[in-house]
Tab-separated table of C-alpha atoms in Angstrom:
chain	number	residue	atom	x	y	z
K	1	MET	CA	1.405	3.915	6.635
K	2	SER	CA	3.789	1.420	8.431
K	3	SER	CA	7.419	0.946	7.815
K	4	PHE	CA	8.045	-2.704	6.737
K	5	ASP	CA	11.821	-2.233	6.309
K	6	ARG	CA	11.752	-2.580	10.297
K	7	VAL	CA	9.344	-5.571	10.543
K	8	ASN	CA	10.512	-7.894	13.360
K	9	HIS	CA	11.050	-11.201	11.760
K	10	ASP	CA	10.144	-13.318	14.901
K	11	ILE	CA	6.744	-11.518	15.197
K	12	LEU	CA	6.033	-12.016	11.521
K	13	MET	CA	6.895	-15.559	11.435
K	14	GLY	CA	4.727	-16.144	14.603
K	15	LEU	CA	1.866	-14.672	12.779
K	16	VAL	CA	2.642	-16.754	9.519
K	17	ALA	CA	2.937	-19.884	11.687
K	18	LYS	CA	-0.754	-19.312	12.998
K	19	LYS	CA	-1.987	-19.560	9.190
K	20	VAL	CA	0.799	-22.149	7.811
K	21	SER	CA	1.485	-25.630	9.292
K	22	ASP	CA	3.990	-26.842	6.835
K	23	PRO	CA	7.546	-26.471	8.337
K	24	ARG	CA	9.120	-26.575	4.891
K	25	LEU	CA	7.071	-23.406	3.816
K	26	LEU	CA	8.004	-21.735	7.132
K	27	ARG	CA	11.603	-22.448	6.571
K	28	LEU	CA	11.162	-21.139	3.012
K	29	ILE	CA	9.649	-17.909	4.177
K	30	ARG	CA	12.256	-17.388	6.982
K	31	GLY	CA	14.883	-17.805	4.207
K	32	PHE	CA	13.132	-15.303	2.065
K	33	LEU	CA	13.226	-12.680	4.884
K	34	THR	CA	16.964	-13.275	5.806
K	35	SER	CA	18.184	-13.713	2.367
K	36	GLY	CA	20.104	-10.501	2.385
K	37	VAL	CA	20.157	-7.355	0.415
K	38	PHE	CA	22.331	-6.413	-2.485
K	39	ALA	CA	24.037	-2.898	-1.919
K	40	ASN	CA	27.198	-1.548	-3.309
K	41	GLY	CA	28.319	-4.815	-5.030
K	42	LEU	CA	27.977	-6.702	-1.845
K	43	VAL	CA	25.162	-8.814	-0.072
K	44	GLY	CA	24.496	-7.857	3.514
K	45	PRO	CA	22.416	-9.639	5.964
K	46	THR	CA	18.982	-8.903	6.779
K	47	ASP	CA	17.758	-9.410	10.396
K	48	GLU	CA	14.534	-7.239	10.159
K	49	GLY	CA	12.202	-5.965	7.458
K	50	THR	CA	10.653	-7.636	4.232
K	51	PRO	CA	12.396	-7.348	0.830
K	52	GLN	CA	10.737	-4.338	-0.906
K	53	GLY	CA	9.339	-5.345	-4.145
K	54	GLY	CA	9.664	-8.957	-3.362
K	55	PRO	CA	6.821	-11.133	-4.588
K	56	LEU	CA	6.022	-12.315	-1.010
K	57	SER	CA	6.268	-8.746	0.587
K	58	PRO	CA	2.350	-7.814	0.044
K	59	LEU	CA	1.158	-11.096	1.184
K	60	LEU	CA	3.466	-10.944	4.348
K	61	SER	CA	2.443	-7.325	5.183
K	62	ASN	CA	-1.206	-8.310	4.726
K	63	LEU	CA	-0.486	-11.231	7.336
K	64	MET	CA	1.285	-8.890	9.561
K	65	LEU	CA	-1.463	-6.155	9.443
K	66	ASP	CA	-4.391	-8.603	9.872
K	67	GLU	CA	-4.164	-7.746	13.511
K	68	LEU	CA	-4.712	-4.018	12.659
K	69	ASP	CA	-7.633	-4.830	10.482
K	70	ARG	CA	-9.187	-6.973	13.394
K	71	GLU	CA	-8.552	-4.048	15.834
K	72	LEU	CA	-10.007	-1.399	13.466
K	73	GLU	CA	-13.183	-3.559	12.971
K	74	ARG	CA	-13.516	-4.045	16.766
K	75	ARG	CA	-13.519	-0.328	17.117
K	76	ARG	CA	-15.934	-0.046	14.192
K	77	HIS	CA	-13.886	2.129	12.036
K	78	ARG	CA	-14.371	2.263	8.435
K	79	PHE	CA	-11.206	1.768	6.483
K	80	ALA	CA	-9.475	0.638	3.237
K	81	ARG	CA	-6.114	-1.277	3.558
K	82	TYR	CA	-3.915	-3.142	0.825
K	83	ALA	CA	-0.576	-4.517	2.112
K	84	ASP	CA	0.970	-1.496	4.226
K	85	ASP	CA	-1.004	1.161	2.605
K	86	CYS	CA	-4.046	2.110	4.700
K	87	ASN	CA	-6.883	4.777	4.981
K	88	ILE	CA	-9.199	5.169	7.828
K	89	TYR	CA	-12.204	7.178	7.608
K	90	VAL	CA	-13.693	9.135	10.641
K	91	ARG	CA	-16.035	12.246	10.662
K	92	SER	CA	-13.662	14.949	12.008
K	93	LEU	CA	-9.983	16.253	11.903
K	94	ARG	CA	-10.000	15.823	15.809
K	95	ALA	CA	-11.201	12.271	15.611
K	96	GLY	CA	-8.615	11.629	12.811
K	97	GLU	CA	-5.795	12.950	15.177
K	98	ARG	CA	-7.027	10.584	18.025
K	99	VAL	CA	-7.309	7.529	15.697
K	100	MET	CA	-4.002	8.122	14.218
K	101	ALA	CA	-2.267	8.426	17.792
K	102	SER	CA	-4.034	5.310	19.061
K	103	VAL	CA	-3.139	3.268	15.970
K	104	GLU	CA	0.343	4.290	16.288
K	105	ARG	CA	0.365	3.067	19.889
K	106	PHE	CA	-1.335	-0.199	18.881
K	107	LEU	CA	1.219	-0.821	15.960
K	108	ALA	CA	4.225	-0.114	18.210
K	109	ARG	CA	3.107	-2.198	21.100
K	110	ARG	CA	1.427	-5.162	19.438
K	111	LEU	CA	3.552	-5.494	16.206
K	112	LYS	CA	6.535	-3.478	17.057
K	113	LEU	CA	5.919	-1.230	13.755
K	114	LYS	CA	6.415	2.377	13.371
K	115	ILE	CA	4.015	4.600	11.229
K	116	ASN	CA	5.894	6.352	8.245
K	117	LYS	CA	5.477	9.946	9.305
K	118	GLU	CA	6.202	11.169	5.713
K	119	LYS	CA	3.532	9.106	4.129
K	120	SER	CA	0.944	9.457	6.849
K	121	ALA	CA	-1.526	12.350	7.645
K	122	VAL	CA	-4.697	13.184	9.019
K	123	ALA	CA	-6.625	14.900	6.103
K	124	SER	CA	-9.890	15.076	4.143
K	125	PRO	CA	-10.384	12.088	1.919
K	126	HIS	CA	-10.218	14.264	-1.338
K	127	ARG	CA	-6.741	15.377	-0.248
K	128	ARG	CA	-5.342	11.928	0.102
K	129	LYS	CA	-4.838	9.112	-2.368
K	130	PHE	CA	-5.073	5.343	-2.131
K	131	LEU	CA	-3.729	2.991	-4.609
K	132	GLY	CA	-4.150	5.795	-7.223
K	133	PHE	CA	-7.761	6.730	-6.381
K	134	SER	CA	-9.152	9.735	-4.321
K	135	PHE	CA	-12.443	11.204	-3.713
K	136	THR	CA	-14.146	14.570	-4.779
K	137	SER	CA	-15.186	16.975	-2.122
K	138	GLY	CA	-18.592	18.023	-1.468
K	139	MET	CA	-21.617	16.686	0.189
K	140	THR	CA	-21.566	13.590	-2.064
K	141	PRO	CA	-18.033	12.256	-2.555
K	142	ARG	CA	-17.404	10.276	-5.612
K	143	ARG	CA	-14.278	7.970	-6.697
K	144	ARG	CA	-11.888	9.809	-8.942
K	145	ILE	CA	-8.418	9.244	-10.223
K	146	ALA	CA	-5.843	10.941	-8.016
K	147	PRO	CA	-4.087	13.741	-9.642
K	148	GLN	CA	-0.676	12.135	-9.028
K	149	ALA	CA	-1.785	9.100	-11.084
K	150	VAL	CA	-2.927	11.332	-13.820
K	151	ALA	CA	0.339	13.047	-13.836
K	152	ARG	CA	2.056	9.696	-13.994
K	153	PHE	CA	-0.261	8.667	-16.862
K	154	LYS	CA	0.671	11.883	-18.873
K	155	LEU	CA	4.347	11.282	-18.372
K	156	ARG	CA	4.040	7.533	-19.413
K	157	VAL	CA	2.098	8.447	-22.556
K	158	ARG	CA	4.544	11.176	-23.429
K	159	ALA	CA	7.488	8.746	-22.950
K	160	LEU	CA	5.717	6.129	-25.138
K	161	THR	CA	4.975	8.678	-28.036
K	162	MET	CA	8.178	10.386	-28.215
K	163	ARG	CA	9.689	10.531	-31.778
K	164	THR	CA	13.232	10.142	-30.744
K	165	ARG	CA	12.443	6.688	-28.972
K	166	GLY	CA	13.496	4.813	-31.873
K	167	ALA	CA	10.485	2.775	-32.350
K	168	SER	CA	8.238	2.152	-35.251
K	169	LEU	CA	4.700	3.435	-35.505
K	170	VAL	CA	3.363	0.001	-35.299
K	171	GLN	CA	5.338	-0.789	-32.201
K	172	THR	CA	4.507	2.529	-30.503
K	173	ALA	CA	0.851	1.951	-31.262
K	174	LYS	CA	1.089	-1.646	-29.757
K	175	GLU	CA	2.727	-0.543	-26.683
K	176	LEU	CA	0.528	2.591	-26.171
K	177	SER	CA	-2.639	0.334	-26.828
K	178	ARG	CA	-1.421	-2.157	-24.251
K	179	TYR	CA	-0.888	0.527	-21.539
K	180	LEU	CA	-4.116	2.323	-22.402
K	181	ILE	CA	-6.107	-0.913	-22.092
K	182	GLY	CA	-4.509	-1.662	-18.808
K	183	TRP	CA	-4.939	1.816	-17.205
K	184	ARG	CA	-8.495	1.966	-18.382
K	185	GLY	CA	-8.916	-1.557	-16.670
K	186	TYR	CA	-7.633	-0.348	-13.358
K	187	PHE	CA	-9.202	3.026	-13.210
K	188	GLY	CA	-12.548	1.972	-14.806
K	189	LEU	CA	-14.248	1.962	-11.507
K	190	CYS	CA	-14.074	5.762	-10.962
K	191	GLU	CA	-17.177	7.709	-11.136
K	192	THR	CA	-15.728	10.887	-12.303
K	193	PRO	CA	-12.466	11.853	-14.146
K	194	CYS	CA	-9.740	13.677	-12.216
């Protein structure tokens, strides 16, 4: 949804300071944000954004977007958000376009964030995915595994079971079992397959 490679550090640290009073922890978080990025064999400075894939990034994006959650609750919208991935559910395409525009303005004004246009869209819930899940279409929508997640599953199983991989049958079975158990644990809440 939003672009966390452009997060304003001062705004983020102000929001963190509302929740954290320990100055040592605040310095540590600021150091994490400004530690730099490694590119082309050199470390370059970072004066905005959060390190992608870093262990603190989901927590910091949740702190940053808590303001958005409160605004959506105030407007009585139904939504689901984890880190910077967010789905807002409304009744019509037209309402979705209005909400998208107003959320975009809210994020720009309040948090100095821009919505990632490539990943964002106004669409029916069965055409979108959220954390690997989607919905079926129809009068009674049900949770399902998003088609992209099924495709990734098939690729991973294929990679784990390739004969040319050089792993023994016992090792392959162990790795495949671990992957299948984890995958089933994550997607076990679905009401329908694919």
